[in-house]
Amino acid sequence: MTTREGSLEAPTRHPLDWKNPQFYDKADLEAEMERVFDLCHGCRRCVSLCGSFPTLFDLVDATEDLEMEQVDKADYQKVVDQCYLCDVCYMTKCPYVPPHPWNIDFPHLMLRAKAVNFKDDKATFRDKLLSSTDKLGHFAGIPIVTQAVNAVNSTGLARLVMEGALGVDKNAWIPEYAPKTFPQLAKKSDAWPVVDGVKTPGKVAIYATCYINYNEPGIGQDLIKVLKHNQIPYELVDKEACCGMPKLELGDLESVAENKEKNIPKLAKLAREGYAILTPIPSCTLMFKQELPLMFPDCADTQLVKEAMWDPFEYFMARNSDGLLKKDFSKELGHVSYHMACHSRVQNVGQKTAETLKLIPGTEVNVVERCSGHSGTWGVKKEFHETAMKIGKPVFKRMAEEEPNYISSDCQLAGHHIEQGMEELGLPKSEMAHPLTLLAKAYGL
């Protein structure tokens, strides 16, 4: 019986069977990796996406007979280490994802391998520390502490020490901590009437994310400005925990579950009360829209939160379709080079940020849909930073085309990474701003 080439059906995702003991069986994992790797070797469509696929194909090409079965299983880890769970291979390249009978889900296979490594206590202190965003965020909100930490982190000597002790590349951009956190700055919403649309709830709950809370609360403030301008009442999620994405990327699934237990009851309550839940960072949105629902398919509250979770610009464009988004823009933005982050692309909602920015008169948007190479904590590590810059080089060049007034990405980490890459290539400098900041600016706020 011949298996058809490719698939015409929409891709589907199987739940992650992470509580099954077989999930952590190393022999079973290696057998599945060999099966999938052999199919990938025969296709090679994904070679340009990230470091995992060139690494895999180089291993096969180095064997005597160019066969996957001759690759040392110990070398499989080299492929796993290069995967940062961007999900783009699954969503945009692989013709063999389920429901195709070959049933390839490369990112979740890599996640399984990372989970086995973590369970075998192979995660480093560095990796555990970098993924503990809530704990690191304790530096934020105390002005004298943040000033001291930021000053130390910006010195060349400190970065050398950090590279030697933690393996954080001395040249990689790392975020500063804010002297005041987002909850400290955010003002209570005015009591506007709730105006529901056909597509959109008329009130919003903001799940701010670790990055907005601790590093750049101004982005969250810009979201509030836009909501206020549109007279949309909002609430802040009370005492939110990390979404769990950094721990997921590490393979620490038990910590993901612990954070889920902190977040989901609060978010589910808001969902039942009719709130649209907005998250300003796409990785966090994706966590609640995809990864947690796949980890907890039988949890009704998790599935409820999935349905209530919105990317901010997905919400604004739906609000526009409802005829309820104000378009009284007072400032033109000129030429904007907009990078669509991987975790925005795989939400499968389209180019909602670009569509929103195109509503602004006197604004031209150049959309760049390609991985910037950063991907959270992965791109700052000494062993991967050079690769992250190499992956991002085509993006850096595309973003600089026509010397834009602004460069922007929904993923602010990617935005800073792109800004650094453009500078290192000697490309013309443009102001970097998050799309929410650009939207607030266009409103004149």
XYZ file of C-alpha atoms in Angstrom:
445
model
C 0.000 0.000 0.000
C 1.441 3.372 -1.035
C 1.309 6.285 1.390
C 0.247 9.462 -0.341
C 2.684 12.337 -0.669
C 1.702 15.262 1.526
C -1.690 16.054 3.000
C -4.624 18.131 1.848
C -6.325 18.277 5.236
C -5.810 21.045 7.769
C -3.160 20.069 10.337
C -4.392 18.773 13.632
C -2.547 18.415 16.914
C -2.686 15.389 19.184
C -2.705 15.949 22.947
C 0.688 15.644 24.621
C 0.721 12.302 26.445
C 3.183 13.561 29.044
C 1.690 11.715 32.037
C 2.137 8.329 30.387
C 5.278 6.521 31.736
C 6.077 5.466 28.162
C 6.549 9.154 27.302
C 9.777 9.060 29.354
C 10.999 5.653 28.117
C 14.349 6.398 26.467
C 14.335 3.382 24.115
C 10.827 4.201 22.925
C 11.791 7.858 22.461
C 14.895 6.972 20.437
C 12.886 4.622 18.221
C 10.395 7.398 17.454
C 13.191 9.902 16.858
C 14.863 7.524 14.395
C 11.533 7.057 12.565
C 10.836 10.787 12.305
C 14.442 11.749 11.557
C 14.550 9.223 8.716
C 11.414 10.734 7.171
C 12.826 14.237 7.595
C 16.053 13.089 5.924
C 14.042 11.907 2.928
C 12.247 15.233 2.580
C 14.532 18.064 3.758
C 11.963 20.843 3.199
C 12.805 22.355 6.586
C 16.544 22.815 6.048
C 16.373 26.626 6.120
C 14.250 27.053 9.258
C 16.610 26.555 12.192
C 19.720 24.676 13.288
C 17.981 21.375 14.048
C 17.530 20.276 10.460
C 20.999 21.114 9.079
C 22.449 19.400 12.157
C 20.340 16.304 11.496
C 21.140 16.174 7.793
C 24.862 16.666 8.432
C 24.789 13.674 10.787
C 23.140 11.529 8.120
C 25.424 12.782 5.359
C 28.475 11.875 7.442
C 27.481 8.182 7.573
C 29.011 5.653 5.189
C 25.751 4.826 3.373
C 23.833 8.079 3.969
C 21.352 6.200 6.146
C 19.684 7.377 9.353
C 20.140 4.004 11.034
C 23.927 4.556 10.955
C 23.725 7.766 13.019
C 24.872 7.280 16.618
C 21.840 7.710 18.883
C 24.014 9.707 21.273
C 24.162 12.378 18.561
C 20.383 12.809 18.531
C 20.825 15.290 21.368
C 22.656 17.645 19.016
C 19.424 17.976 17.021
C 17.327 18.455 20.171
C 19.608 21.215 21.462
C 19.052 23.269 18.314
C 15.243 23.231 18.627
C 13.668 26.172 20.460
C 10.048 25.122 19.853
C 9.161 27.894 17.435
C 6.620 25.477 15.869
C 7.115 26.903 12.384
C 8.138 23.570 10.832
C 4.851 22.036 11.968
C 2.640 24.914 10.874
C 4.247 26.056 7.627
C 6.562 23.430 6.127
C 5.928 19.808 7.043
C 3.572 17.970 4.645
C 3.380 14.958 6.963
C 1.754 16.394 10.067
C -1.384 14.661 11.343
C -3.842 13.642 9.998
C -1.230 12.317 7.524
C -0.510 8.682 8.509
C 3.176 9.444 9.070
C 2.013 11.593 11.976
C 5.047 13.873 12.315
C 5.022 16.480 15.068
C 8.669 17.479 15.175
C 8.378 20.228 17.859
C 6.542 17.985 20.291
C 9.008 15.162 19.635
C 11.790 17.578 20.573
C 9.761 18.639 23.611
C 9.486 14.993 24.636
C 13.269 14.605 24.340
C 13.790 17.746 26.431
C 11.374 16.395 29.063
C 13.298 13.100 29.227
C 16.558 15.026 29.638
C 15.063 17.131 32.407
C 13.712 14.068 34.209
C 17.197 12.542 33.962
C 18.536 15.678 35.703
C 20.543 16.831 32.689
C 19.356 20.437 32.764
C 22.077 22.881 33.816
C 21.851 25.439 36.605
C 22.037 28.138 33.908
C 19.036 26.762 32.052
C 16.976 26.360 35.215
C 17.822 29.921 36.267
C 17.050 31.548 32.910
C 13.683 29.786 32.746
C 12.689 31.021 36.228
C 11.311 34.332 34.986
C 9.133 34.901 38.048
C 12.088 34.554 40.416
C 14.342 36.739 38.290
C 11.541 39.306 38.173
C 11.905 39.920 41.888
C 14.654 42.383 40.951
C 12.022 44.602 39.365
C 9.895 47.170 41.161
C 12.514 48.348 43.669
C 14.260 51.355 42.064
C 17.576 51.196 43.907
C 17.850 47.434 43.299
C 17.021 47.650 39.608
C 19.473 50.512 39.105
C 22.247 48.476 40.719
C 21.438 45.252 38.846
C 21.070 47.011 35.491
C 24.316 48.941 36.013
C 26.251 45.787 36.859
C 24.717 43.809 33.978
C 25.718 46.511 31.495
C 29.439 46.415 32.299
C 31.845 44.439 30.164
C 33.466 42.795 33.187
C 30.130 41.606 34.556
C 29.151 40.194 31.174
C 32.450 38.299 30.990
C 31.805 36.866 34.451
C 28.244 36.008 33.436
C 29.526 34.258 30.331
C 32.049 32.237 32.302
C 29.806 31.370 35.225
C 26.425 30.994 33.515
C 27.168 30.585 29.826
C 25.247 33.731 28.849
C 26.990 35.131 25.775
C 28.740 38.402 26.572
C 27.525 39.945 23.305
C 23.882 38.915 23.555
C 21.273 41.554 24.331
C 19.655 40.973 27.719
C 16.692 42.950 29.108
C 16.932 45.432 31.925
C 14.626 45.362 34.935
C 12.068 48.118 35.374
C 12.173 50.381 38.466
C 8.390 49.974 38.726
C 6.452 46.904 37.650
C 3.419 47.017 35.404
C 0.945 46.398 38.286
C 2.589 49.265 40.193
C 2.062 51.610 37.249
C -1.297 50.482 35.871
C -4.271 52.604 36.848
C -7.722 51.201 37.458
C -10.072 51.225 34.509
C -12.759 53.851 34.183
C -16.311 52.518 34.519
C -17.264 52.597 30.839
C -20.321 50.609 29.777
C -19.567 47.168 28.359
C -20.327 47.199 24.622
C -20.166 43.672 23.244
C -19.791 43.135 19.518
C -20.874 40.209 17.402
C -17.309 38.890 17.477
C -15.827 40.532 20.566
C -16.545 40.780 24.276
C -16.725 44.415 25.354
C -14.441 44.070 28.374
C -10.848 42.929 28.630
C -8.647 41.164 31.178
C -4.923 41.804 30.743
C -2.572 38.898 31.424
C 0.537 41.042 31.337
C 3.261 38.344 31.100
C 6.584 38.293 32.961
C 8.316 40.488 30.399
C 5.740 43.270 30.560
C 5.473 43.027 34.331
C 9.202 43.143 35.074
C 11.100 44.469 32.067
C 9.086 46.791 29.819
C 5.874 47.808 31.588
C 5.543 50.695 29.149
C 4.212 48.241 26.554
C 1.441 47.275 28.950
C 0.779 50.956 29.598
C 0.410 51.484 25.846
C -2.140 48.650 25.707
C -4.093 50.368 28.469
C -3.934 53.685 26.580
C -5.430 52.043 23.501
C -8.169 50.369 25.545
C -8.960 53.637 27.308
C -9.098 55.531 24.026
C -11.611 52.972 22.762
C -13.490 53.105 26.079
C -13.081 49.378 26.685
C -13.152 48.551 30.421
C -10.287 46.348 31.591
C -9.009 44.397 34.575
C -5.515 43.160 35.390
C -5.156 39.457 36.164
C -4.409 39.382 39.878
C -1.048 37.936 40.961
C -0.440 36.085 37.731
C 2.313 33.471 37.507
C 4.537 32.832 34.487
C 2.640 31.289 31.569
C 5.117 28.398 31.641
C 6.684 28.766 28.187
C 10.297 29.066 29.474
C 9.815 25.903 31.551
C 8.195 24.156 28.591
C 11.226 24.958 26.435
C 13.395 23.408 29.155
C 11.249 20.271 29.327
C 10.273 20.950 32.939
C 6.663 19.901 32.495
C 5.926 19.576 36.207
C 6.740 23.267 36.686
C 4.499 24.079 33.730
C 1.715 22.189 35.508
C 2.374 24.050 38.762
C 2.045 27.421 37.040
C -1.058 26.228 35.232
C -2.668 25.519 38.606
C -1.911 29.101 39.680
C -3.161 30.783 36.510
C -6.023 28.794 35.065
C -8.551 29.136 37.950
C -8.239 32.939 37.842
C -8.351 33.092 34.069
C -11.270 30.664 33.829
C -13.262 32.832 36.262
C -12.638 35.859 34.048
C -13.598 33.862 30.952
C -16.871 32.790 32.562
C -17.543 36.445 33.405
C -17.302 37.328 29.723
C -13.853 38.915 29.509
C -11.599 38.738 26.479
C -8.180 37.839 27.898
C -5.334 39.702 26.151
C -1.642 38.852 26.400
C 0.870 41.340 24.916
C 3.580 38.717 24.234
C 2.773 36.051 21.593
C 4.615 33.201 23.325
C 2.338 33.582 26.341
C -0.763 33.793 24.154
C 0.318 30.597 22.388
C 0.887 28.856 25.704
C -2.754 29.326 26.675
C -4.126 28.825 23.168
C -2.181 25.680 22.314
C 0.370 24.149 24.664
C -1.617 24.024 27.916
C -4.772 22.779 26.165
C -2.697 19.997 24.581
C -1.117 19.121 27.929
C -4.464 19.168 29.742
C -7.067 18.158 27.125
C -9.546 16.989 29.777
C -9.397 20.160 31.896
C -12.576 22.117 31.140
C -11.175 25.340 32.616
C -8.047 25.161 30.439
C -10.190 24.711 27.336
C -12.405 27.604 28.437
C -9.370 29.877 28.801
C -8.168 28.786 25.361
C -11.384 30.090 23.815
C -11.209 33.380 25.763
C -7.550 34.105 24.958
C -6.747 36.755 22.324
C -3.706 38.279 20.755
C -4.266 42.057 21.224
C -4.303 42.788 17.500
C -6.523 39.806 16.779
C -8.928 41.445 19.240
C -8.577 44.921 17.723
C -9.251 43.686 14.180
C -12.282 41.718 15.371
C -13.395 44.866 17.178
C -12.957 46.729 13.911
C -15.133 44.135 12.139
C -17.753 44.818 14.803
C -17.575 48.506 13.894
C -16.380 49.324 17.403
C -12.686 50.232 16.933
C -11.967 53.943 16.807
C -9.932 55.019 13.789
C -9.383 58.660 14.749
C -5.628 58.406 14.221
C -3.775 61.719 14.524
C -0.212 60.686 13.654
C 1.193 58.992 10.565
C 3.852 56.349 11.181
C 5.482 56.445 7.756
C 7.283 53.235 6.791
C 7.134 50.402 9.361
C 9.149 47.200 8.988
C 7.135 44.678 10.946
C 8.496 41.254 11.919
C 5.803 38.648 12.475
C 7.101 36.515 15.326
C 7.036 32.726 15.007
C 4.671 32.325 17.948
C 2.336 34.835 16.297
C 2.416 32.949 13.004
C 1.540 29.586 14.522
C -1.568 30.964 16.231
C -3.050 30.753 12.748
C -5.027 34.004 12.975
C -3.337 35.811 10.086
C -1.398 39.071 10.008
C -3.623 40.928 12.462
C -0.921 43.304 13.677
C -0.037 44.362 10.139
C -3.721 44.712 9.269
C -4.241 47.008 12.262
C -1.224 49.172 11.456
C -2.409 49.471 7.847
C -5.578 51.168 9.122
C -3.405 54.163 10.083
C -3.306 56.806 7.320
C 0.156 57.588 5.956
C 1.521 54.253 7.145
C 3.188 51.627 4.948
C 3.905 48.221 6.467
C 6.631 45.878 5.226
C 5.877 42.431 6.682
C 8.789 40.051 7.321
C 7.671 36.472 8.020
C 10.802 34.606 8.985
C 12.337 33.516 12.294
C 14.585 36.134 13.873
C 16.607 33.418 15.613
C 16.170 34.634 19.169
C 13.449 32.509 20.782
C 13.524 33.535 24.430
C 16.393 32.230 26.514
C 17.894 30.087 23.716
C 19.464 32.934 21.771
C 21.382 34.417 24.705
C 23.252 31.209 25.519
C 26.935 31.187 24.627
C 26.725 27.993 22.594
C 23.770 29.244 20.528
C 24.042 33.047 20.267
C 26.196 33.009 17.121
C 23.710 30.629 15.480
C 20.822 32.868 16.555
C 22.479 35.813 14.818
C 23.113 33.713 11.711
C 19.481 32.561 11.550
C 18.336 36.141 11.943
C 20.617 37.678 9.294
C 18.062 37.495 6.429
C 15.507 39.129 8.738
C 17.919 41.903 9.720
C 18.493 42.724 6.052
C 14.812 42.597 5.116
C 13.851 44.807 8.047
C 16.316 47.473 6.886
C 14.934 47.675 3.350
C 13.771 51.174 2.357
C 15.222 52.566 5.619
C 11.997 52.400 7.677
C 10.922 54.936 10.275
C 10.249 52.106 12.718
C 11.117 48.435 13.141
C 8.680 46.408 15.199
C 7.807 42.892 16.335
C 5.031 41.517 18.550
C 7.836 39.653 20.333
C 9.814 42.421 21.986
C 12.768 40.074 22.564
C 12.890 39.473 18.818
C 12.629 43.237 18.289
C 15.740 43.887 20.375
C 17.535 40.960 18.719
C 16.743 42.399 15.278
C 17.872 45.846 16.388
C 21.192 44.376 17.560
C 21.615 42.375 14.361
C 20.966 45.386 12.159
C 23.537 47.389 14.114
C 26.154 44.642 13.864
C 25.654 44.474 10.084
C 26.081 48.236 9.817
C 22.546 48.705 8.454
C 20.772 52.069 8.751
C 19.374 52.569 12.236
C 15.610 52.810 12.769
C 13.631 53.359 15.951
C 12.469 50.080 17.488
C 9.007 50.080 19.076
C 6.454 47.410 19.969
C 3.324 47.446 17.766
C 1.187 48.429 20.783
C 3.449 51.441 21.279
C 3.078 52.333 17.602
C -0.715 52.040 17.811
C -0.812 54.297 20.872
C 1.483 56.758 19.102
C -0.790 56.790 16.038
C -3.735 57.644 18.273
C -1.671 60.552 19.630
C -1.627 59.080 23.139
